[in-house]
Tab-separated table of C-alpha atoms and ligand atoms in Angstrom:
chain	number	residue	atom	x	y	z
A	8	UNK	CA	13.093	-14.422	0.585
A	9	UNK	CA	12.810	-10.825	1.570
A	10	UNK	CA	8.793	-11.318	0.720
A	11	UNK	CA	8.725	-14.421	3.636
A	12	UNK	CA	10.802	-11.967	6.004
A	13	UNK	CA	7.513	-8.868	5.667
A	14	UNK	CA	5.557	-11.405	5.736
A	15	UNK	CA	6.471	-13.187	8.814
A	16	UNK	CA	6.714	-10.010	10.314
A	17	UNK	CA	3.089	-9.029	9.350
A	18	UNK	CA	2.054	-11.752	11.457
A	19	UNK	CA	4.084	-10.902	14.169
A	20	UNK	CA	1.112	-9.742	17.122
A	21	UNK	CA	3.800	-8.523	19.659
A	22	UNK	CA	5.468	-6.176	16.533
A	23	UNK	CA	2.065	-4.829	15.913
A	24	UNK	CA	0.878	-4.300	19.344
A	25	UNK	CA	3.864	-2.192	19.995
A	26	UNK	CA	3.929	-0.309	16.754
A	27	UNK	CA	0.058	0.591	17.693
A	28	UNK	CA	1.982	2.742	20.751
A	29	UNK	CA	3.786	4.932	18.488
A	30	UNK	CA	1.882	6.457	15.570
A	31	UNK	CA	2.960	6.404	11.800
A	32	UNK	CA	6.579	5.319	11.533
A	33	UNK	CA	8.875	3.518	9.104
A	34	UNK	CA	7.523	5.158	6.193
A	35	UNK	CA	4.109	4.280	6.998
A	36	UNK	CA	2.516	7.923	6.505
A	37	UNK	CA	2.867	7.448	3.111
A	38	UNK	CA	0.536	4.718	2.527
A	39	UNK	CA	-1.513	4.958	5.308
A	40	UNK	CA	-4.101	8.336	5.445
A	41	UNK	CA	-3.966	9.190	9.157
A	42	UNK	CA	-4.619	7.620	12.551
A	43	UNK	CA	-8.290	9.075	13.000
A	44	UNK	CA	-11.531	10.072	10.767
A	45	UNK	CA	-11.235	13.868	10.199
A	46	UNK	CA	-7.301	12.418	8.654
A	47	UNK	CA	-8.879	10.081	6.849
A	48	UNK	CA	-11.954	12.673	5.577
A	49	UNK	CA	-9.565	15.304	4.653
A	50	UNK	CA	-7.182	12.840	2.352
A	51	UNK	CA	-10.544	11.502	0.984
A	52	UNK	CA	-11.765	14.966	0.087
A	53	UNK	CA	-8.278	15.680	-1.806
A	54	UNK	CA	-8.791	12.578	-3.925
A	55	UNK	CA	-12.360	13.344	-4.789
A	56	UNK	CA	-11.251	16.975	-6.046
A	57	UNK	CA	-9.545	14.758	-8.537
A	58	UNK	CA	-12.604	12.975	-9.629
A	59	UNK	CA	-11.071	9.963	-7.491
A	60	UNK	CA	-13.552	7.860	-5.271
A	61	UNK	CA	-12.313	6.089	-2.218
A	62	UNK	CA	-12.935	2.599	-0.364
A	63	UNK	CA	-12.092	3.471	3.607
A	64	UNK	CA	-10.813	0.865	5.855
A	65	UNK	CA	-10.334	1.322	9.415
A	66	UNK	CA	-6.971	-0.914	10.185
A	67	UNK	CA	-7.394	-3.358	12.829
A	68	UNK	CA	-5.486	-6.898	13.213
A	69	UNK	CA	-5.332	-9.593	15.427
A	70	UNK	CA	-8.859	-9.069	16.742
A	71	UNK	CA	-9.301	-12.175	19.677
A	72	UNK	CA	-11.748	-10.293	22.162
A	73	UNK	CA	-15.311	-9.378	21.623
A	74	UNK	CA	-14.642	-5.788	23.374
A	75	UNK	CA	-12.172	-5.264	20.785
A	76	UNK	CA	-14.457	-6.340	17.642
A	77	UNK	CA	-17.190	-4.070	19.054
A	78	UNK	CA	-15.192	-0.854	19.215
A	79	UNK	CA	-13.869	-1.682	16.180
A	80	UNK	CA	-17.560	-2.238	14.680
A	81	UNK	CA	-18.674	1.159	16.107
A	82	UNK	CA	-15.436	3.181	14.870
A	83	UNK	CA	-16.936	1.699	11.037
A	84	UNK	CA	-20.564	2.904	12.078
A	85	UNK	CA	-18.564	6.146	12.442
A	86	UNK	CA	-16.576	6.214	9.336
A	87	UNK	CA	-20.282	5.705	7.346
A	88	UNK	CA	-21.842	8.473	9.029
A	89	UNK	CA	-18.623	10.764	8.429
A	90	UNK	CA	-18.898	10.141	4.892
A	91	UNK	CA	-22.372	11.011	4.879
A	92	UNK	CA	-21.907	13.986	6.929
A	93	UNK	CA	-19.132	15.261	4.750
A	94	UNK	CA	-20.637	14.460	1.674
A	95	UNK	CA	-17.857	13.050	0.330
A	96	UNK	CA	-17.634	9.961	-2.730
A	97	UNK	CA	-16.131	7.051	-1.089
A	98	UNK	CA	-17.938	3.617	0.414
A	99	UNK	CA	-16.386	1.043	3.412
A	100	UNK	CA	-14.250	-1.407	2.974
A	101	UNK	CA	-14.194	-4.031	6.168
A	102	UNK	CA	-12.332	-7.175	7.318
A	103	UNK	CA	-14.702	-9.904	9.373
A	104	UNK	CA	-11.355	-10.558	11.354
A	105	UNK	CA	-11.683	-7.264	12.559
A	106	UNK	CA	-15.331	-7.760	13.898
A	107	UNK	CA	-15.173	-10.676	14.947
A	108	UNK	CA	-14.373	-13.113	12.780
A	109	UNK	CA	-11.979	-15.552	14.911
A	110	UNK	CA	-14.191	-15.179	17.744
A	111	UNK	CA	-17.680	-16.332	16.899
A	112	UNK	CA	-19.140	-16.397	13.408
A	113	UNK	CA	-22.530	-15.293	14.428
A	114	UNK	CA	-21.353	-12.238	16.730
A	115	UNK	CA	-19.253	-11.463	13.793
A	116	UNK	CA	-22.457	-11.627	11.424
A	117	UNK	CA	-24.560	-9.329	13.776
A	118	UNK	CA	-21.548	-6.942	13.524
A	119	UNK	CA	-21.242	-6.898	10.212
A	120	UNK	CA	-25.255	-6.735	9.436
A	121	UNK	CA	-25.180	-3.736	11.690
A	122	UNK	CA	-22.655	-2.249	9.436
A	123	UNK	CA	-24.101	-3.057	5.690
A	124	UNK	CA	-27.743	-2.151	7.829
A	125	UNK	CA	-26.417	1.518	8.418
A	126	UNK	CA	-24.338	2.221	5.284
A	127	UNK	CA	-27.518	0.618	2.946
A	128	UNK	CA	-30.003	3.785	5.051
A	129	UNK	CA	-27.131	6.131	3.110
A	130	UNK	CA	-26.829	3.955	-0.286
A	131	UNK	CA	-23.500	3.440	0.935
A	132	UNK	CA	-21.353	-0.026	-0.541
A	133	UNK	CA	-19.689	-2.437	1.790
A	134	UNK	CA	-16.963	-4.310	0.219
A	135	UNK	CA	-15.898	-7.262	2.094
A	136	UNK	CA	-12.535	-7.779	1.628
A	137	UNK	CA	-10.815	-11.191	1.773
A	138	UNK	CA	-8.313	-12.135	4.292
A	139	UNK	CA	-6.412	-15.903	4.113
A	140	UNK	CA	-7.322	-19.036	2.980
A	141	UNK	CA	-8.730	-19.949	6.521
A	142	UNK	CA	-10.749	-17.293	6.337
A	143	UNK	CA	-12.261	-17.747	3.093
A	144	UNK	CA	-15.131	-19.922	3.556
A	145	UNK	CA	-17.171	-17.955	6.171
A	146	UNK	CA	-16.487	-14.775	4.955
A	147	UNK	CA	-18.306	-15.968	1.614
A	148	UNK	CA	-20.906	-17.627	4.279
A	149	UNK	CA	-21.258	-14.286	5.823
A	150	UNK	CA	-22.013	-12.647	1.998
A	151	UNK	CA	-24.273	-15.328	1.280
A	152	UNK	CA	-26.279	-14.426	4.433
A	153	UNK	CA	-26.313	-10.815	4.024
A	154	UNK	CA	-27.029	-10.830	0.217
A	155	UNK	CA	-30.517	-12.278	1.353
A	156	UNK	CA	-30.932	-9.157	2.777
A	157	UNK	CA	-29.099	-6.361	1.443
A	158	UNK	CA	-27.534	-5.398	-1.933
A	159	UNK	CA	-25.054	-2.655	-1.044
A	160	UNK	CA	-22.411	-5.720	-0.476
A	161	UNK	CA	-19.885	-7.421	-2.478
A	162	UNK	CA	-17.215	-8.917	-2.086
A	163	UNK	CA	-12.917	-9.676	-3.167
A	164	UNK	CA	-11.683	-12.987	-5.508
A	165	UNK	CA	-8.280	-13.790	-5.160
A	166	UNK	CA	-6.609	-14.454	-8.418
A	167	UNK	CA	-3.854	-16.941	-6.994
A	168	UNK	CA	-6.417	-19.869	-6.025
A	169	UNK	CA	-6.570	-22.262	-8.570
A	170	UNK	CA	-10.585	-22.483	-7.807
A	171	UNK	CA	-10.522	-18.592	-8.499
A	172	UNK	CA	-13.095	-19.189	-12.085
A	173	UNK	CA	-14.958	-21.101	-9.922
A	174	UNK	CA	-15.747	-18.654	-7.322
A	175	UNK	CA	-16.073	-16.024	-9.458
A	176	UNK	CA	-18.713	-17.864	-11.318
A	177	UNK	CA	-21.043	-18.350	-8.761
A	178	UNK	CA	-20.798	-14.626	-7.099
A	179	UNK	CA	-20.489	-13.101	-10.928
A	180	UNK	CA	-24.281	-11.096	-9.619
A	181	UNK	CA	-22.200	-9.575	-6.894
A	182	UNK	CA	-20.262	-6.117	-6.797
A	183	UNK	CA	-16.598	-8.214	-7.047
A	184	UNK	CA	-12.932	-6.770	-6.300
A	185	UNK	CA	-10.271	-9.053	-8.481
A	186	UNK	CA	-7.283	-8.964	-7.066
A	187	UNK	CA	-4.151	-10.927	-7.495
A	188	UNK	CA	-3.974	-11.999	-3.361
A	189	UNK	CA	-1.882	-10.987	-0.569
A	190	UNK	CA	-1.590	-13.534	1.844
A	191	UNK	CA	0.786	-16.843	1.790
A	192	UNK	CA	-0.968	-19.739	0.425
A	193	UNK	CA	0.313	-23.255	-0.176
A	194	UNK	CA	0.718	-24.720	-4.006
A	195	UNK	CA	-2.204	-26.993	-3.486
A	196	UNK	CA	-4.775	-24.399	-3.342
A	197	UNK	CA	-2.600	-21.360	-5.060
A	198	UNK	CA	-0.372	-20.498	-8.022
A	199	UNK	CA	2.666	-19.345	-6.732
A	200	UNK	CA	4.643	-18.518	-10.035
A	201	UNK	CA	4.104	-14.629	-10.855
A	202	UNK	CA	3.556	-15.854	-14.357
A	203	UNK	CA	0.634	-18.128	-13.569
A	204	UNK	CA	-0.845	-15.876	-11.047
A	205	UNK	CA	-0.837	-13.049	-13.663
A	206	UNK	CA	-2.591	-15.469	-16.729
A	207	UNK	CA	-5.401	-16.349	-13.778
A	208	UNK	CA	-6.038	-12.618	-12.926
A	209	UNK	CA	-6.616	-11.435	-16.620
A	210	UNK	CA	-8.834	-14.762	-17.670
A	211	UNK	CA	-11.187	-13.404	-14.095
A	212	UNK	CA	-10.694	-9.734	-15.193
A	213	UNK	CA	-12.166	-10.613	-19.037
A	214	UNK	CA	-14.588	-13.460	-17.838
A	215	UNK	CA	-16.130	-10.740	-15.385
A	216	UNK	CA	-15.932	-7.868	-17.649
A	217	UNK	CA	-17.902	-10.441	-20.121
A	218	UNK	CA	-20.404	-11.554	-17.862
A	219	UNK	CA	-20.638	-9.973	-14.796
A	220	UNK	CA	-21.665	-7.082	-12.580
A	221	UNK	CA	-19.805	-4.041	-12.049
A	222	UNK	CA	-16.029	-4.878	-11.838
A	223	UNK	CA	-12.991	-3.454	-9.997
A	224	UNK	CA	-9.748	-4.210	-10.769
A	225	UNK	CA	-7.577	-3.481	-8.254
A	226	UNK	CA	-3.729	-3.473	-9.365
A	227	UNK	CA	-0.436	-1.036	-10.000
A	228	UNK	CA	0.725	-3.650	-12.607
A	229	UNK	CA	0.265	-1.080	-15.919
A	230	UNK	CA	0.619	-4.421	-18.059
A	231	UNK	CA	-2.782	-5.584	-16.837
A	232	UNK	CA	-4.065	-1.883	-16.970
A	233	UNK	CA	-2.781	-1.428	-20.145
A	234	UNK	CA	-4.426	-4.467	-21.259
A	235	UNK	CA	-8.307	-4.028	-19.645
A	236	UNK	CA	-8.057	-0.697	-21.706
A	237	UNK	CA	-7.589	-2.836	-24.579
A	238	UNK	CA	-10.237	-5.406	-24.118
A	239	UNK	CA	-12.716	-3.031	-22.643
A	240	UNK	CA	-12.399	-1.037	-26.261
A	241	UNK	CA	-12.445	-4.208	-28.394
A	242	UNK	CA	-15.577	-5.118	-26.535
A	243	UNK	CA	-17.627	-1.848	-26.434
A	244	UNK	CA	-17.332	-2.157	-22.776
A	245	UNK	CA	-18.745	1.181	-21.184
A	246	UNK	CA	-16.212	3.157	-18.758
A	247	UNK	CA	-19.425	2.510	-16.219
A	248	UNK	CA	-18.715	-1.517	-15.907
A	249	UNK	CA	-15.946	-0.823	-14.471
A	250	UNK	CA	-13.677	0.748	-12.208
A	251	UNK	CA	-9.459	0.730	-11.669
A	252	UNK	CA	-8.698	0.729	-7.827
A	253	UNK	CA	-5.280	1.064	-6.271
A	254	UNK	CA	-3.938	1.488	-2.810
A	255	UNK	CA	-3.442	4.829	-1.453
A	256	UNK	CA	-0.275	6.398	-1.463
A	257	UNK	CA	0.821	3.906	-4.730
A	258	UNK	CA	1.688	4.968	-8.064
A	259	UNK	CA	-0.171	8.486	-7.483
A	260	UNK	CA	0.543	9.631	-11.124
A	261	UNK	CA	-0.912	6.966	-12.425
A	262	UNK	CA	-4.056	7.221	-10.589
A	263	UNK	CA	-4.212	10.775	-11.407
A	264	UNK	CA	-3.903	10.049	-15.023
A	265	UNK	CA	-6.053	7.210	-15.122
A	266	UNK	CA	-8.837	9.354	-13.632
A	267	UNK	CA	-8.203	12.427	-16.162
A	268	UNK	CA	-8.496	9.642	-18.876
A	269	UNK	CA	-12.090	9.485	-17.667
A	270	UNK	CA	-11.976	5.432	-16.164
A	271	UNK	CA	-13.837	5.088	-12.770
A	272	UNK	CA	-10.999	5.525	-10.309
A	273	UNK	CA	-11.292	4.066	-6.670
A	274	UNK	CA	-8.340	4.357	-4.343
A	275	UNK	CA	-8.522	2.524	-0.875
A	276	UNK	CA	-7.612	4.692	1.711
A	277	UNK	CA	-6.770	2.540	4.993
A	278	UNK	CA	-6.529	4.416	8.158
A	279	UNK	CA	-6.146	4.136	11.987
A	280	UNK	CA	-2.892	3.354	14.638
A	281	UNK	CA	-3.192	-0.262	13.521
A	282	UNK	CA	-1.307	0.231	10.644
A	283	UNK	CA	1.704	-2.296	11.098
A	284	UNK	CA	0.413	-5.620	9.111
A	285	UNK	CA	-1.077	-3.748	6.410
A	286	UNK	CA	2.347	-1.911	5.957
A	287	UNK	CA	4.300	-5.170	6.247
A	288	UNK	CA	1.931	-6.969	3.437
A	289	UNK	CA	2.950	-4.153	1.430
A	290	UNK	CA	6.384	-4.352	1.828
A	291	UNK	CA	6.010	-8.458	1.409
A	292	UNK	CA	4.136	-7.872	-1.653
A	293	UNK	CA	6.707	-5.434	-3.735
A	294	UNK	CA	10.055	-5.186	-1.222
A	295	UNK	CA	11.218	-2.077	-3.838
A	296	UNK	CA	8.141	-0.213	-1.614
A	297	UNK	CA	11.186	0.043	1.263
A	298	UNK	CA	12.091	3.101	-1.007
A	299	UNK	CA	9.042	4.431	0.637
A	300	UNK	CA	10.784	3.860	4.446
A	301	UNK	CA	13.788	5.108	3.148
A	302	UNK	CA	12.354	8.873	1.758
A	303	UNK	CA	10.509	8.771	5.262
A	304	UNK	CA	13.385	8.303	6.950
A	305	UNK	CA	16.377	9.965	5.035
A	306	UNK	CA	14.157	13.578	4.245
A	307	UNK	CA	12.809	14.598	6.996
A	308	UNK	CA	15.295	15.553	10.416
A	309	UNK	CA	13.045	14.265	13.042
A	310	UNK	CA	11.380	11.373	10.909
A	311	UNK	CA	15.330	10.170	10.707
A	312	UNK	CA	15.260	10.322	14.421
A	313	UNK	CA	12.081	8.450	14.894
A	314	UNK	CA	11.854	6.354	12.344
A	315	UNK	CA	15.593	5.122	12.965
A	316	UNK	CA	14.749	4.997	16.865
A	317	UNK	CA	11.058	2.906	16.055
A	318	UNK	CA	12.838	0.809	13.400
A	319	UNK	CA	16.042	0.039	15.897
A	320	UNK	CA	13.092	-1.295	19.013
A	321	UNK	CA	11.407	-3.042	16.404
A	322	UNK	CA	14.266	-5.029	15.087
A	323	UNK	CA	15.590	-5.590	18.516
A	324	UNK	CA	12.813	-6.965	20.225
A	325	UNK	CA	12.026	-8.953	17.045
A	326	UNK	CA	15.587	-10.623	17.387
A	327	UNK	CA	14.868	-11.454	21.092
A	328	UNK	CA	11.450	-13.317	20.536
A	329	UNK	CA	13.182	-15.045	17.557
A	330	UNK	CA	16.268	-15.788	20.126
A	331	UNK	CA	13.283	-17.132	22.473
A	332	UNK	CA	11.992	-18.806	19.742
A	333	UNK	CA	15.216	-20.866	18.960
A	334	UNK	CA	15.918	-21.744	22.455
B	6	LIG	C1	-7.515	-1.549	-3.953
B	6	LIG	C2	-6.911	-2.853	-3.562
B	6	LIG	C3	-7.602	-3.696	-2.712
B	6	LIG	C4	-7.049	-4.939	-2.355
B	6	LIG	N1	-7.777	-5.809	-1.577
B	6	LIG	C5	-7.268	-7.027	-1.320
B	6	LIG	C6	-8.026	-8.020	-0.604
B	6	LIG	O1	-9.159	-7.794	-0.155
B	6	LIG	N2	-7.461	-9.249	-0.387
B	6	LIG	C7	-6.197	-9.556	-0.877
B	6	LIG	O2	-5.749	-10.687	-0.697
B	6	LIG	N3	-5.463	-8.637	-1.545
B	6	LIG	C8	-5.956	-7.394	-1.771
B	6	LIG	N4	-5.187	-6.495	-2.460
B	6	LIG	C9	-3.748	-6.775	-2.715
B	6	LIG	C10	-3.540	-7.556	-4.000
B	6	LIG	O3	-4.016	-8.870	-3.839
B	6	LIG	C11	-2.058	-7.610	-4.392
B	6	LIG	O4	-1.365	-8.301	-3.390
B	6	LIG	C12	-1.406	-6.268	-4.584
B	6	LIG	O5	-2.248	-5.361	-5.228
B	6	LIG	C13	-0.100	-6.415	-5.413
B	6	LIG	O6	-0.380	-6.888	-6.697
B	6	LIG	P1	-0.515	-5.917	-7.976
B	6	LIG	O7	-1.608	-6.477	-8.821
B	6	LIG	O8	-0.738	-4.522	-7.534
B	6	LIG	O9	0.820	-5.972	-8.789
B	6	LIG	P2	2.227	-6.713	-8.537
B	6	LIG	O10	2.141	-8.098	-9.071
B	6	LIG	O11	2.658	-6.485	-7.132
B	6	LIG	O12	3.144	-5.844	-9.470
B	6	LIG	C14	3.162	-6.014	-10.875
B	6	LIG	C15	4.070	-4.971	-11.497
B	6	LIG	O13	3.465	-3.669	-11.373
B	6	LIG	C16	4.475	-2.692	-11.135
B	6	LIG	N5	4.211	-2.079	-9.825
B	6	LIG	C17	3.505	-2.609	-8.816
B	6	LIG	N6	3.456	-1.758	-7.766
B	6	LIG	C18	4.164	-0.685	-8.116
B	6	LIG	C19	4.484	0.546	-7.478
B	6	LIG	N7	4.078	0.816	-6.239
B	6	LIG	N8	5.246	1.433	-8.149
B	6	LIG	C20	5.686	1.162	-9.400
B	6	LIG	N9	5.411	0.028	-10.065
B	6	LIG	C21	4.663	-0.879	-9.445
B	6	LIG	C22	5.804	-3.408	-11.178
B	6	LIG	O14	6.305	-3.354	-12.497
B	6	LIG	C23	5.432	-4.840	-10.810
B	6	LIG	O15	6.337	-5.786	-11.278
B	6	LIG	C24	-5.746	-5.277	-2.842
B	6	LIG	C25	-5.070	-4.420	-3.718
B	6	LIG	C26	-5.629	-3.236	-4.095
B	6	LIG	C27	-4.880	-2.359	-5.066
């Protein structure tokens, strides 16, 4: 119930145009490392001096005009050369939605070439993450075309399809991100019991581990971690197959500890103003992570002012475009 409600509201464009107006709020500073670069540079820096790597993503949603993809293409083409600059251990991690995606699928290719083009001239890895269902075939079209050219890309299998093997199979030579999935899907293409979900993500994480590339495995559920450490010892897989990768601001001991226990640790580190749908996935995805709003807004004076003030315009106007909505 409560996961529909955040997730309803992720997909709310009028919430997250006006949220873009008024900086981190709600709790969002927590998960969400700044609204420009030298933010996002500085909180990678402190991860690195824990022998954590990072995967940056500049937020950006509802992208419907090509002026928007573009600025959001060059602000990426920024983030690689601050990385370089800065020396620091972390590679890009981009939506196609965000350059272009629903506009044009080959303006959105030439933005996304130009990206993978600069970060390959630093040895720099693009992950490609995966949005929706909808958006699922071209952004494996869009891999397919750049793998011809490039091999500093890779790309994100979502657990809850049913056809998740299947995929996984035929991009196994790729640099692949399992996760368990984000977004709403409907029961004929996508598990929806926790259970089932859960069985398909370890039978990926093994049948990768097994035969594949380099694998991440992106998750705060310690069962799974717990078990990979298993299997990976049982297996005489080496610690360099493979990497753990959670989100930033999540479960910080553990990704301190995993990283002392000498796994590859990767922790995504999203950034920018247009943090409101990423927050509101999060929230969807594990509705305890409202702790998170509540610290923000309960321990700091002028956060409780804020965040109460943001959160009260937020609800309000949400009620009058559902009130429109009813009429
Ligand atoms: C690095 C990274 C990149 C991702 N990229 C994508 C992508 O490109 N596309 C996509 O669709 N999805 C992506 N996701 C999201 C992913 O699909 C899941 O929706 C999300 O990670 C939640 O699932 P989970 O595996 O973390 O565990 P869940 O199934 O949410 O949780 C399992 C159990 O772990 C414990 N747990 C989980 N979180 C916490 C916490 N914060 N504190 C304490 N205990 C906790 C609880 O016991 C919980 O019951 C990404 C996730 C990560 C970590």
């Amino acid at each position: 119930m409560l996961k529909d409600v955040f997730m309803s509201l992720s997909q709310n464009q009028l919430l997250n145009s006006t949220a873009k107006k008024y900086g981190l709020k709600l709790g969002a500073q927590s998960v969400v490392a700044g609204t420009n670069i030298e933010e996002a540079i500085q909180s990678i820096k402190e991860l690195n001096a824990h022998g954590i790597s990072c995967t940056v993503d500049n937020l950006g949603e509802f992208v419907f005009k090509e002026e928007e993809a573009t600025a959001a293409k060059e602000q990426i083409l920024k983030v690689i050369e601050a990385i370089h600059e800065h020396k620091v251990d972390a590679h890009i991690s981009i939506k196609p939605t965000q350059v272009g995606l629903d506009i044009d699928y080959a303006f959105c290719l030439g933005n996304v070439r130009e990206i993978v083009q600069k970060a390959n001239e630093y040895d720099m890895f693009v992950n490609i993450d995966m949005e929706d269902y909808k958006h699922l075939p071209p952004t494996l079209d869009l891999l397919d075309e750049l793998a011809k050219e490039y091999d500093n890309v890779g790309t994100v299998i979502q657990a809850y399809f049913h056809d998740a093997l299947n995929m996984l199979q035929k991009y196994q030579n790729f640099r692949i991100r399992l996760v368990k999935g984000a977004y709403k899907e409907s029961e004929e293409i996508a598990y929806q019991d926790k259970k089932d979900i859960d069985s398909n993500y370890i039978k990926l994480i093994e049948w990768h581990l097994l035969n594949g590339k380099f694998t991440s495995i992106a998750t705060h559920d310690h069962k799974i971690i717990n078990h990979v450490k298993n299997f990976v010892k049982k297996h005489q897989i080496p610690n360099d197959k493979f990497e753990f990768q959670m989100l930033y601001g999540f479960r910080r001991d553990m990704q301190l500890q995993l990283a002392k226990e000498g796994y590859n640790f990767c922790t995504y580190v999203p950034f920018g103003n247009d943090w409101y749908g990423y927050f509101m996935r999060r929230l969807a995805e594990r509705p305890q992570n409202l702790n998170l709003v509540a610290k923000q807004v309960f321990n700091k004076k002028t956060n409780t002012v804020l965040g109460v003030a943001a959160g009260a315009f937020f609800l309000g106007r949400l009620t009058k475009s559902q009130n429109k909505k009813r009429k």
